[in-house]
Every structure is written in C-alpha cells, then in structure tokens.
Amino acid sequence: MTRYPSVGTAAVRLIAALALALAGAAAGATAGANAQETVSQLVQRSFDTAAAQYGGMLDKVQRKPGFPRTVEKGEVVLVGVGDWTAGFFPGSLWYLYEATGDAKWRLAAADYTARTAPAKFDKSQHDLGFMLGAGYGNGYRLTGDPAYRDALLAGATTLVTRFNPKVGSIQSWDLWKNSTWAFPVIVDNLMNLELLTWAARTAVEPRYREIAVTHADTTLRNHFRPDGSSFHLVDYDPQTGKIRSRVTVQGNADASSWARGQAWALYGYTMMYRETKQEDYLAQAHKIAAFFMHHPRLPADKVPYWDFDDASIPNAPRDSSAAAIVASSLLELAGFSNAEQARAYHTFAEAQLRSLASPAYLASGGEGGDNNGNFLLKHATGHKPAGKEIDVPLNYADYYFLEALLRLKGTQAGR
Ligand code: GLY
C-alpha cells in the first residue's frame, strides 16, 4: 500500500524483488538520456533535485497561506485547502522525508499536513482520498501518530456521506448551477477508495469496505470500453441508478481516451486488487495497462500526449502526470503478476521514469532559467478543454513521480 500502513504478502514482495532484479539486468537496454545510470543513481539524483527544488519552494511559500499547485505566468499558484490537489505538496514532503530521513522534511511535511485538516469535514467533494491520503496517510505510515489516523477516519466518515446505494457509487461533483447532470461519477474517483478500505480495517467498519467495493464494481461495469479504455464521466439517475450519459470534461471528446483518466483507472484497480484480492479488478488493471503500454500513439519516451485521441498529435501537449501515475501503478501491478508480465511492467515503468528524470522533463534543480517554479516535472497538462494548466508543472505529477521512484528502488514500506 502506498499511502496508509498496509498489509502485504511475502509472495508479492518476492515477485516484486525478482522483477526488480530482472529489470535491473535489462536496464542497459532502456532508452533515455540517462541509460547508464543505475536505478539507485537515478533515484538518488532525482531526490537530490527534489530536495533542491522543494527546499527553494519552502523558502518561497512557507510563510504564506495555501499549497503550491502549479505555475502561471512565472509565479507559483497557491491554492486553498478546498482544492483537490492540496494534499500533494505535503505528500511529496513526506516522500522526501522517507527517502532522506532528514528531520527538516518531516517538520515541513507535518506543518503542511496540519494545514489540510479542514478537508476531513468537507462534504462538498469526493476528493478526500487525494486531499488526506497523501499528507495524513503518508504521515501516519511514516510516524504512527494516532492524530493522523483519527483525521483519516474522520475523512472516511465524511466521504461515505456521498454514497448513493441506488447508484452504487460515491457522487464525484456537486451539481453546478448550469449542469445537466444528476449524479456525476468520474473515473478519478477510484483513487479515493483506498481511504475507505483502510478505514474499514482500522475502525473495524465493514460498511466502508462495502461502499468501496460497490463503487469499484459499478465503475467496472459502466466506465469501460471493450478495449480497456475508460470514459471520463458517467452520469446516473440517483433515483433508479440508470445511466443517463457517458461524457468527458477533461478529455478531448466523449469517446476519447484522456491520458490521466486511464492512469487513475490503472492505479485504482491495481490498488483495489491489493485491498480486496478480487480477480476482476486485477484483470481490469492488466487490460488498462495493455491499452496504455501498446497504444500506437504513445510516444517513444512513454510519456503520453494529454489525450490519446487529440487530432493534433504529434503536436499535442504531453502529460507527465499521467506518465508518473502509470509508472507508479505498474510497479505495484508487477508485484501481482507472473514473472514475464512483471518484467514487462517493470521495464516499462523504469523507462518512463528515466524519461521523466531526463532534462526533457525534470527541472535542473538550479536557480537559473530551468527552475520550473521550484516544481520537479515539466510538461504536465491539467485541464486542456478549459484552456487551463497546459504544459506546466503540477504538484500531483511530482508526487506520483517521487512515489514511483521509491517503488522502483523498492524501499517504500508496505508495497
Ligand atoms: N482529478 C482531477 C484530475 O485528474 O485532473
């Protein structure tokens, strides 16, 4: 498990270690600017860059309210605690603490985690798994502080208020004034379920697990196309549970494959397999992985365009956040796979991380022109249809990049 203290079997760890060894042997054949670096050098260099960038970020923002999310017109954009990305900055600080053991990161992480506290009572959105998991979840995993556990449990109690048993899902967004939807559920919502499966175990509250499983089952039935790709949003009738429409908000078109949506789905079903051992979740994760890895429009560096179906490919913007999420997912999925599949997933994820850690994507770590607003990764895309956050740094790209590096190194607890 990534964000919360976890269970894990010896067999899964053995397969993951075997895959890591095999992938390491194949590393010389991996494409990328840093093909000669060992995995350990790659991880070390990336965390050195992270320490320089995030150290500079803290100097810049720590005395101000808000959480760094992206860069606009050369300035870091700080968002409030109600923003779905608020937890990623504290989450990255926890990963820096995990990688270095340096108490200064722990102090900064604890400070920023505490700032996300109001999210635990926020009933207005579904993103509490992101908002609390990255900060409080990692904080609890790394420190065992019971106050962190209590905040997570409060967040889970808040999140389940959005569950509708007729639909079998947690509602993603509240209805906007001009919205034609009745009960929108986006594929991203799978990412919030880990908060519930963890809370079910921790508080011995089986209902939370039932809600998570029901949501994952409903999404499995209704969000996916035969090729394993996912729609972004399914709208339901809250009285009958019938599907009203399948559309996109952040993708190129209703029928297109928005890259980050595929990444959330891959991560979500890999995580839900770990949590439940339900075979249909594992099968779906493999299917999504195959769709992504073998897509004819996936660039050679394995960092996808923001949407696989943008007609302007190869001139469309990339999304480094989707690549980071996929790399992290595949490294976990490898642990649930046979040796051949595990090797393929490891090799692919490592290639993605070598691309992301190359100068094409990773900030130089200096104060010069490539400072990247003190974020790590360049070339992420947040919401292209809205004309927002196109080809920019994003806090969640950094967070999943660091998580994937820890997984690659094989040090992250509970993997
Ligand atoms: N969950 C929102 C996004 O991926 O942009």
CSV table of C-alpha atoms and ligand atoms in Angstrom, one decimal:
chain,number,residue,atom,x,y,z
A,1,MET,CA,0.0,0.0,0.0
A,2,THR,CA,1.2,3.4,-0.8
A,3,ARG,CA,-0.3,5.9,1.5
A,4,TYR,CA,-1.5,4.1,4.5
A,5,PRO,CA,0.0,1.4,6.7
A,6,SER,CA,-0.5,-1.7,4.8
A,7,VAL,CA,-0.7,-5.5,4.6
A,8,GLY,CA,1.5,-7.2,2.0
A,9,THR,CA,2.3,-10.8,1.4
A,10,ALA,CA,5.8,-12.3,1.3
A,11,ALA,CA,5.0,-13.8,-2.1
A,12,VAL,CA,4.1,-10.5,-3.6
A,13,ARG,CA,7.3,-9.0,-2.3
A,14,LEU,CA,9.3,-11.9,-3.6
A,15,ILE,CA,7.9,-11.5,-7.1
A,16,ALA,CA,8.5,-7.7,-7.0
A,17,ALA,CA,12.1,-8.2,-5.9
A,18,LEU,CA,12.6,-10.8,-8.7
A,19,ALA,CA,11.1,-8.4,-11.3
A,20,LEU,CA,13.3,-5.6,-10.0
A,21,ALA,CA,16.4,-7.8,-10.4
A,22,LEU,CA,15.4,-8.8,-13.9
A,23,ALA,CA,14.5,-5.2,-14.9
A,24,GLY,CA,17.9,-4.1,-13.5
A,25,ALA,CA,19.6,-6.6,-15.7
A,26,ALA,CA,17.8,-5.1,-18.7
A,27,ALA,CA,18.5,-1.5,-17.7
A,28,GLY,CA,21.4,-1.2,-20.1
A,29,ALA,CA,18.9,-1.6,-23.0
A,30,THR,CA,16.5,1.0,-21.7
A,31,ALA,CA,16.1,4.1,-23.8
A,32,GLY,CA,16.7,7.5,-22.3
A,33,ALA,CA,19.3,10.2,-21.7
A,34,ASN,CA,20.5,8.5,-18.5
A,35,ALA,CA,20.6,4.9,-19.7
A,36,GLN,CA,24.0,4.4,-18.0
A,37,GLU,CA,22.7,5.4,-14.6
A,38,THR,CA,21.9,2.6,-12.2
A,39,VAL,CA,18.4,2.6,-10.6
A,40,SER,CA,20.0,3.7,-7.4
A,41,GLN,CA,21.8,6.6,-9.0
A,42,LEU,CA,18.6,7.6,-10.9
A,43,VAL,CA,16.6,7.7,-7.7
A,44,GLN,CA,19.4,9.5,-5.8
A,45,ARG,CA,19.8,12.1,-8.4
A,46,SER,CA,16.0,12.7,-8.7
A,47,PHE,CA,15.7,13.0,-4.9
A,48,ASP,CA,18.7,15.4,-4.8
A,49,THR,CA,16.8,17.5,-7.4
A,50,ALA,CA,13.6,17.2,-5.4
A,51,ALA,CA,15.5,18.4,-2.2
A,52,ALA,CA,16.9,21.4,-4.0
A,53,GLN,CA,13.6,22.3,-5.7
A,54,TYR,CA,11.3,21.8,-2.7
A,55,GLY,CA,13.8,23.4,-0.4
A,56,GLY,CA,13.6,26.5,-2.6
A,57,MET,CA,9.8,26.2,-2.7
A,58,LEU,CA,9.5,26.1,1.1
A,59,ASP,CA,11.7,29.3,1.3
A,60,LYS,CA,9.3,30.9,-1.1
A,61,VAL,CA,5.9,29.8,0.2
A,62,GLN,CA,6.0,28.5,3.7
A,63,ARG,CA,5.1,31.8,5.4
A,64,LYS,CA,2.1,32.3,3.1
A,65,PRO,CA,-1.3,30.5,3.3
A,66,GLY,CA,-2.0,27.9,0.7
A,67,PHE,CA,-0.5,24.9,-1.2
A,68,PRO,CA,1.7,25.2,-4.3
A,69,ARG,CA,-0.2,23.6,-7.2
A,70,THR,CA,1.3,24.9,-10.5
A,71,VAL,CA,3.0,27.9,-12.2
A,72,GLU,CA,1.2,30.6,-14.1
A,73,LYS,CA,2.9,33.5,-15.8
A,74,GLY,CA,6.1,32.6,-14.0
A,75,GLU,CA,4.5,32.6,-10.5
A,76,VAL,CA,3.7,29.7,-8.2
A,77,VAL,CA,0.0,29.3,-7.9
A,78,LEU,CA,-1.1,28.7,-4.3
A,79,VAL,CA,-4.5,27.0,-3.7
A,80,GLY,CA,-6.7,26.7,-0.6
A,81,VAL,CA,-7.4,23.7,1.5
A,82,GLY,CA,-10.6,23.0,-0.5
A,83,ASP,CA,-8.6,22.4,-3.7
A,84,TRP,CA,-8.4,18.7,-4.7
A,85,THR,CA,-4.6,18.9,-5.0
A,86,ALA,CA,-4.0,20.4,-1.6
A,87,GLY,CA,-2.6,17.2,-0.1
A,88,PHE,CA,0.1,16.6,-2.8
A,89,PHE,CA,2.6,19.1,-1.5
A,90,PRO,CA,2.6,17.7,2.0
A,91,GLY,CA,2.7,14.2,0.4
A,92,SER,CA,5.8,15.0,-1.6
A,93,LEU,CA,7.4,16.4,1.6
A,94,TRP,CA,6.7,13.1,3.3
A,95,TYR,CA,8.3,11.2,0.4
A,96,LEU,CA,11.4,13.4,0.8
A,97,TYR,CA,11.5,12.6,4.5
A,98,GLU,CA,11.1,8.9,3.6
A,99,ALA,CA,13.9,9.0,1.1
A,100,THR,CA,16.4,11.1,3.1
A,101,GLY,CA,15.5,10.6,6.8
A,102,ASP,CA,16.2,14.3,7.2
A,103,ALA,CA,14.1,15.7,10.1
A,104,LYS,CA,13.7,19.0,8.2
A,105,TRP,CA,11.4,17.3,5.7
A,106,ARG,CA,9.4,15.7,8.5
A,107,LEU,CA,8.8,19.1,10.1
A,108,ALA,CA,7.8,20.7,6.9
A,109,ALA,CA,5.5,17.7,6.0
A,110,ALA,CA,3.9,17.8,9.4
A,111,ASP,CA,3.3,21.6,9.1
A,112,TYR,CA,1.7,21.2,5.6
A,113,THR,CA,-0.3,18.1,6.6
A,114,ALA,CA,-1.8,20.0,9.6
A,115,ARG,CA,-2.9,22.7,7.1
A,116,THR,CA,-5.1,20.2,5.3
A,117,ALA,CA,-7.1,19.4,8.4
A,118,PRO,CA,-10.3,21.1,7.4
A,119,ALA,CA,-10.6,18.7,4.4
A,120,LYS,CA,-11.7,15.9,6.7
A,121,PHE,CA,-15.1,17.6,7.2
A,122,ASP,CA,-15.5,18.7,3.6
A,123,LYS,CA,-18.7,17.1,2.4
A,124,SER,CA,-18.8,19.1,-0.9
A,125,GLN,CA,-16.5,16.8,-2.9
A,126,HIS,CA,-15.2,13.3,-3.5
A,127,ASP,CA,-11.5,14.0,-3.5
A,128,LEU,CA,-10.9,13.4,0.2
A,129,GLY,CA,-8.7,10.3,-0.6
A,130,PHE,CA,-6.3,12.6,-2.5
A,131,MET,CA,-6.6,15.5,-0.1
A,132,LEU,CA,-6.0,13.5,3.1
A,133,GLY,CA,-4.2,10.3,1.9
A,134,ALA,CA,-1.1,12.0,0.5
A,135,GLY,CA,-0.4,14.0,3.6
A,136,TYR,CA,-2.1,12.3,6.6
A,137,GLY,CA,-1.8,8.8,5.0
A,138,ASN,CA,1.9,9.0,4.4
A,139,GLY,CA,2.3,10.9,7.7
A,140,TYR,CA,0.6,8.0,9.6
A,141,ARG,CA,2.5,5.4,7.7
A,142,LEU,CA,5.9,7.0,8.5
A,143,THR,CA,5.3,8.2,12.0
A,144,GLY,CA,2.4,6.2,13.5
A,145,ASP,CA,1.0,9.4,15.0
A,146,PRO,CA,-2.6,8.5,16.2
A,147,ALA,CA,-3.8,12.0,15.4
A,148,TYR,CA,-3.1,11.3,11.8
A,149,ARG,CA,-5.1,8.1,12.0
A,150,ASP,CA,-8.0,10.0,13.6
A,151,ALA,CA,-8.0,12.6,10.8
A,152,LEU,CA,-8.1,9.9,8.2
A,153,LEU,CA,-11.0,8.1,9.9
A,154,ALA,CA,-12.9,11.4,10.1
A,155,GLY,CA,-12.3,11.9,6.4
A,156,ALA,CA,-13.6,8.4,5.6
A,157,THR,CA,-16.8,9.2,7.6
A,158,THR,CA,-17.2,12.4,5.6
A,159,LEU,CA,-16.6,10.7,2.3
A,160,VAL,CA,-19.3,8.0,2.7
A,161,THR,CA,-22.0,10.6,3.0
A,162,ARG,CA,-21.7,11.0,-0.8
A,163,PHE,CA,-22.5,7.3,-1.4
A,164,ASN,CA,-25.9,6.5,-3.1
A,165,PRO,CA,-26.9,2.8,-2.8
A,166,LYS,CA,-29.3,3.1,-5.7
A,167,VAL,CA,-26.5,4.1,-8.0
A,168,GLY,CA,-23.8,2.0,-6.1
A,169,SER,CA,-21.4,4.9,-6.3
A,170,ILE,CA,-20.0,7.9,-4.5
A,171,GLN,CA,-21.0,11.1,-6.2
A,172,SER,CA,-18.0,12.9,-7.6
A,173,TRP,CA,-19.1,16.5,-8.0
A,174,ASP,CA,-22.0,18.5,-6.6
A,175,LEU,CA,-24.3,19.8,-9.3
A,176,TRP,CA,-23.2,23.1,-10.7
A,177,LYS,CA,-25.9,25.7,-11.5
A,178,ASN,CA,-25.8,25.1,-15.2
A,179,SER,CA,-25.1,21.4,-15.0
A,180,THR,CA,-27.3,19.0,-16.9
A,181,TRP,CA,-26.1,16.1,-14.8
A,182,ALA,CA,-27.9,14.4,-12.0
A,183,PHE,CA,-25.3,12.2,-10.3
A,184,PRO,CA,-21.8,12.5,-12.0
A,185,VAL,CA,-19.1,10.0,-11.3
A,186,ILE,CA,-15.7,10.4,-12.8
A,187,VAL,CA,-13.2,7.6,-13.2
A,188,ASP,CA,-10.7,9.5,-10.9
A,189,ASN,CA,-13.0,8.7,-8.0
A,190,LEU,CA,-11.5,5.2,-7.8
A,191,MET,CA,-8.5,6.9,-6.2
A,192,ASN,CA,-10.5,7.8,-3.1
A,193,LEU,CA,-11.5,4.3,-2.3
A,194,GLU,CA,-8.2,3.4,-0.5
A,195,LEU,CA,-9.2,5.7,2.3
A,196,LEU,CA,-12.3,3.6,2.8
A,197,THR,CA,-10.8,0.2,2.6
A,198,TRP,CA,-8.1,1.3,5.1
A,199,ALA,CA,-10.7,2.9,7.4
A,200,ALA,CA,-12.8,-0.3,7.2
A,201,ARG,CA,-9.8,-2.3,8.5
A,202,THR,CA,-8.7,0.3,11.0
A,203,ALA,CA,-12.0,1.1,12.6
A,204,VAL,CA,-13.5,-2.4,12.0
A,205,GLU,CA,-16.2,-0.8,10.0
A,206,PRO,CA,-17.2,-3.2,7.2
A,207,ARG,CA,-19.7,-0.8,5.7
A,208,TYR,CA,-16.8,1.4,4.4
A,209,ARG,CA,-15.3,-1.5,2.6
A,210,GLU,CA,-18.7,-2.5,1.1
A,211,ILE,CA,-19.1,1.0,-0.2
A,212,ALA,CA,-15.6,1.0,-1.7
A,213,VAL,CA,-16.2,-2.4,-3.4
A,214,THR,CA,-19.7,-1.4,-4.6
A,215,HIS,CA,-18.3,1.8,-6.1
A,216,ALA,CA,-15.4,-0.1,-7.8
A,217,ASP,CA,-17.9,-2.7,-9.2
A,218,THR,CA,-20.2,-0.1,-10.5
A,219,THR,CA,-17.3,1.8,-12.2
A,220,LEU,CA,-16.0,-1.5,-13.6
A,221,ARG,CA,-19.4,-2.2,-15.2
A,222,ASN,CA,-20.1,1.2,-16.6
A,223,HIS,CA,-17.0,3.2,-17.3
A,224,PHE,CA,-15.0,0.9,-19.6
A,225,ARG,CA,-15.0,0.2,-23.3
A,226,PRO,CA,-14.2,-3.2,-24.7
A,227,ASP,CA,-10.5,-2.2,-25.4
A,228,GLY,CA,-9.9,-1.4,-21.7
A,229,SER,CA,-10.1,2.4,-22.1
A,230,SER,CA,-12.3,4.5,-19.9
A,231,PHE,CA,-14.9,7.2,-20.3
A,232,HIS,CA,-14.2,10.2,-18.0
A,233,LEU,CA,-17.7,10.8,-16.5
A,234,VAL,CA,-20.8,8.6,-16.2
A,235,ASP,CA,-23.9,10.4,-15.1
A,236,TYR,CA,-26.6,8.4,-13.3
A,237,ASP,CA,-30.2,8.8,-12.3
A,238,PRO,CA,-29.9,9.0,-8.5
A,239,GLN,CA,-33.4,7.5,-8.1
A,240,THR,CA,-33.0,4.5,-10.3
A,241,GLY,CA,-29.3,4.1,-10.8
A,242,LYS,CA,-29.8,4.1,-14.6
A,243,ILE,CA,-27.0,5.6,-16.8
A,244,ARG,CA,-28.0,9.0,-18.2
A,245,SER,CA,-24.9,9.7,-20.3
A,246,ARG,CA,-21.2,9.0,-20.7
A,247,VAL,CA,-19.2,12.1,-21.4
A,248,THR,CA,-15.9,13.9,-20.9
A,249,VAL,CA,-15.0,17.1,-19.1
A,250,GLN,CA,-11.2,17.0,-19.1
A,251,GLY,CA,-10.7,14.8,-22.2
A,252,ASN,CA,-10.7,15.7,-25.9
A,253,ALA,CA,-14.1,14.1,-26.7
A,254,ASP,CA,-16.7,11.9,-25.0
A,255,ALA,CA,-15.3,8.9,-26.9
A,256,SER,CA,-11.7,9.7,-26.5
A,257,SER,CA,-9.1,8.4,-24.0
A,258,TRP,CA,-7.9,11.1,-21.7
A,259,ALA,CA,-4.5,10.0,-20.6
A,260,ARG,CA,-4.8,10.8,-16.9
A,261,GLY,CA,-8.2,9.2,-16.7
A,262,GLN,CA,-6.6,5.9,-18.0
A,263,ALA,CA,-3.8,6.4,-15.4
A,264,TRP,CA,-6.3,6.9,-12.5
A,265,ALA,CA,-8.1,3.8,-13.6
A,266,LEU,CA,-4.9,1.7,-13.7
A,267,TYR,CA,-3.8,2.9,-10.3
A,268,GLY,CA,-7.3,2.4,-8.9
A,269,TYR,CA,-7.9,-1.2,-9.9
A,270,THR,CA,-4.3,-2.2,-9.0
A,271,MET,CA,-4.9,-0.7,-5.6
A,272,MET,CA,-8.4,-2.3,-5.2
A,273,TYR,CA,-6.9,-5.7,-6.2
A,274,ARG,CA,-4.3,-5.3,-3.4
A,275,GLU,CA,-7.1,-4.3,-1.0
A,276,THR,CA,-9.6,-7.0,-1.9
A,277,LYS,CA,-7.9,-9.7,-3.9
A,278,GLN,CA,-11.0,-9.5,-6.3
A,279,GLU,CA,-9.7,-11.1,-9.5
A,280,ASP,CA,-11.9,-8.9,-11.8
A,281,TYR,CA,-10.0,-5.9,-10.5
A,282,LEU,CA,-6.7,-7.5,-11.4
A,283,ALA,CA,-7.9,-8.4,-14.8
A,284,GLN,CA,-9.1,-4.9,-15.4
A,285,ALA,CA,-5.8,-3.5,-14.3
A,286,HIS,CA,-3.9,-5.7,-16.8
A,287,LYS,CA,-6.3,-4.7,-19.5
A,288,ILE,CA,-5.8,-0.9,-18.9
A,289,ALA,CA,-2.0,-1.5,-18.7
A,290,ALA,CA,-2.1,-3.2,-22.1
A,291,PHE,CA,-4.2,-0.4,-23.6
A,292,PHE,CA,-1.8,2.3,-22.4
A,293,MET,CA,1.5,0.4,-23.0
A,294,HIS,CA,0.7,-0.7,-26.5
A,295,HIS,CA,-1.2,2.3,-27.7
A,296,PRO,CA,0.0,3.2,-31.3
A,297,ARG,CA,0.0,6.9,-30.3
A,298,LEU,CA,2.1,6.5,-27.2
A,299,PRO,CA,5.4,8.4,-27.9
A,300,ALA,CA,8.7,6.6,-27.8
A,301,ASP,CA,9.6,8.1,-24.4
A,302,LYS,CA,6.4,6.6,-23.0
A,303,VAL,CA,5.1,10.0,-21.7
A,304,PRO,CA,1.7,10.2,-23.2
A,305,TYR,CA,0.0,13.1,-25.0
A,306,TRP,CA,-2.6,14.5,-22.7
A,307,ASP,CA,-5.3,12.6,-24.7
A,308,PHE,CA,-4.6,9.6,-26.9
A,309,ASP,CA,-7.2,10.9,-29.4
A,310,ASP,CA,-6.2,14.5,-29.9
A,311,ALA,CA,-6.2,15.1,-33.7
A,312,SER,CA,-3.2,17.4,-33.3
A,313,ILE,CA,-0.9,14.5,-32.3
A,314,PRO,CA,2.2,14.7,-32.6
A,315,ASN,CA,1.9,18.4,-31.8
A,316,ALA,CA,-0.4,17.9,-28.8
A,317,PRO,CA,0.8,18.7,-25.3
A,318,ARG,CA,2.1,15.8,-23.2
A,319,ASP,CA,1.0,14.9,-19.7
A,320,SER,CA,3.9,14.0,-17.4
A,321,SER,CA,1.5,13.5,-14.6
A,322,ALA,CA,-0.2,10.6,-16.4
A,323,ALA,CA,3.2,9.0,-17.0
A,324,ALA,CA,4.2,9.3,-13.3
A,325,ILE,CA,0.9,7.8,-12.2
A,326,VAL,CA,1.2,4.9,-14.7
A,327,ALA,CA,4.8,4.2,-13.7
A,328,SER,CA,3.8,4.0,-10.0
A,329,SER,CA,0.8,1.8,-10.8
A,330,LEU,CA,2.8,-0.6,-13.0
A,331,LEU,CA,5.5,-1.1,-10.3
A,332,GLU,CA,2.7,-2.2,-7.9
A,333,LEU,CA,1.0,-4.3,-10.6
A,334,ALA,CA,4.2,-6.1,-11.3
A,335,GLY,CA,4.0,-7.5,-7.7
A,336,PHE,CA,0.7,-9.2,-8.6
A,337,SER,CA,1.9,-10.6,-12.0
A,338,ASN,CA,3.7,-13.6,-13.2
A,339,ALA,CA,7.4,-13.2,-13.9
A,340,GLU,CA,7.1,-12.4,-17.6
A,341,GLN,CA,4.4,-9.7,-17.0
A,342,ALA,CA,6.3,-8.4,-14.0
A,343,ARG,CA,9.4,-7.9,-16.1
A,344,ALA,CA,7.4,-6.1,-18.8
A,345,TYR,CA,5.8,-3.8,-16.3
A,346,HIS,CA,9.0,-3.0,-14.5
A,347,THR,CA,10.9,-2.4,-17.8
A,348,PHE,CA,8.2,0.0,-19.0
A,349,ALA,CA,7.9,1.9,-15.7
A,350,GLU,CA,11.6,2.2,-15.5
A,351,ALA,CA,11.8,3.6,-19.0
A,352,GLN,CA,9.1,6.1,-18.1
A,353,LEU,CA,11.0,7.2,-15.0
A,354,ARG,CA,14.2,7.5,-17.0
A,355,SER,CA,12.4,9.8,-19.4
A,356,LEU,CA,10.8,11.8,-16.6
A,357,ALA,CA,14.2,12.1,-14.9
A,358,SER,CA,15.9,13.3,-18.1
A,359,PRO,CA,16.5,17.1,-18.8
A,360,ALA,CA,13.5,16.9,-21.1
A,361,TYR,CA,11.1,16.7,-18.1
A,362,LEU,CA,13.0,17.2,-14.9
A,363,ALA,CA,13.9,20.7,-13.7
A,364,SER,CA,17.6,21.2,-13.4
A,365,GLY,CA,17.4,22.0,-9.7
A,366,GLY,CA,19.2,25.3,-10.0
A,367,GLU,CA,18.0,28.8,-9.6
A,368,GLY,CA,18.6,29.6,-13.3
A,369,GLY,CA,16.2,29.6,-16.2
A,370,ASP,CA,15.2,25.9,-15.7
A,371,ASN,CA,14.0,26.5,-12.1
A,372,ASN,CA,10.4,25.4,-13.1
A,373,GLY,CA,8.8,27.4,-10.3
A,374,ASN,CA,10.6,25.0,-7.9
A,375,PHE,CA,8.5,22.1,-9.0
A,376,LEU,CA,10.1,18.9,-10.3
A,377,LEU,CA,8.4,17.8,-13.5
A,378,LYS,CA,7.7,19.9,-16.6
A,379,HIS,CA,5.2,19.2,-19.3
A,380,ALA,CA,2.0,18.2,-17.4
A,381,THR,CA,-1.5,19.1,-18.5
A,382,GLY,CA,-4.3,19.7,-16.1
A,383,HIS,CA,-7.4,20.8,-18.0
A,384,LYS,CA,-6.8,21.4,-21.7
A,385,PRO,CA,-10.5,21.8,-22.7
A,386,ALA,CA,-10.8,24.6,-20.2
A,387,GLY,CA,-7.5,26.1,-21.5
A,388,LYS,CA,-6.0,25.7,-18.1
A,389,GLU,CA,-2.7,24.3,-17.0
A,390,ILE,CA,-1.4,23.2,-20.4
A,391,ASP,CA,2.3,22.1,-20.5
A,392,VAL,CA,3.0,23.2,-16.9
A,393,PRO,CA,4.3,21.7,-13.7
A,394,LEU,CA,1.7,20.2,-11.4
A,395,ASN,CA,2.0,19.2,-7.8
A,396,TYR,CA,0.5,15.7,-8.4
A,397,ALA,CA,2.9,15.0,-11.3
A,398,ASP,CA,5.7,15.5,-8.7
A,399,TYR,CA,4.0,13.5,-6.0
A,400,TYR,CA,3.5,10.3,-8.2
A,401,PHE,CA,7.0,10.7,-9.7
A,402,LEU,CA,8.5,10.6,-6.2
A,403,GLU,CA,6.2,7.7,-5.2
A,404,ALA,CA,7.2,5.7,-8.3
A,405,LEU,CA,10.9,6.4,-7.6
A,406,LEU,CA,10.5,5.0,-4.1
A,407,ARG,CA,8.7,2.0,-5.5
A,408,LEU,CA,11.4,1.5,-8.2
A,409,LYS,CA,14.0,1.5,-5.5
A,410,GLY,CA,11.9,-1.0,-3.6
A,411,THR,CA,12.1,0.9,-0.3
A,412,GLN,CA,8.6,2.1,0.2
A,413,ALA,CA,7.0,0.4,3.1
A,414,GLY,CA,4.1,-1.8,2.5
A,415,ARG,CA,4.5,-2.1,-1.2
B,1,GLY,N1,-9.0,14.5,-10.6
B,1,GLY,C1,-8.8,15.6,-11.5
B,1,GLY,C2,-7.7,15.5,-12.4
B,1,GLY,O1,-7.1,14.4,-12.6
B,1,GLY,O2,-7.4,16.5,-13.1
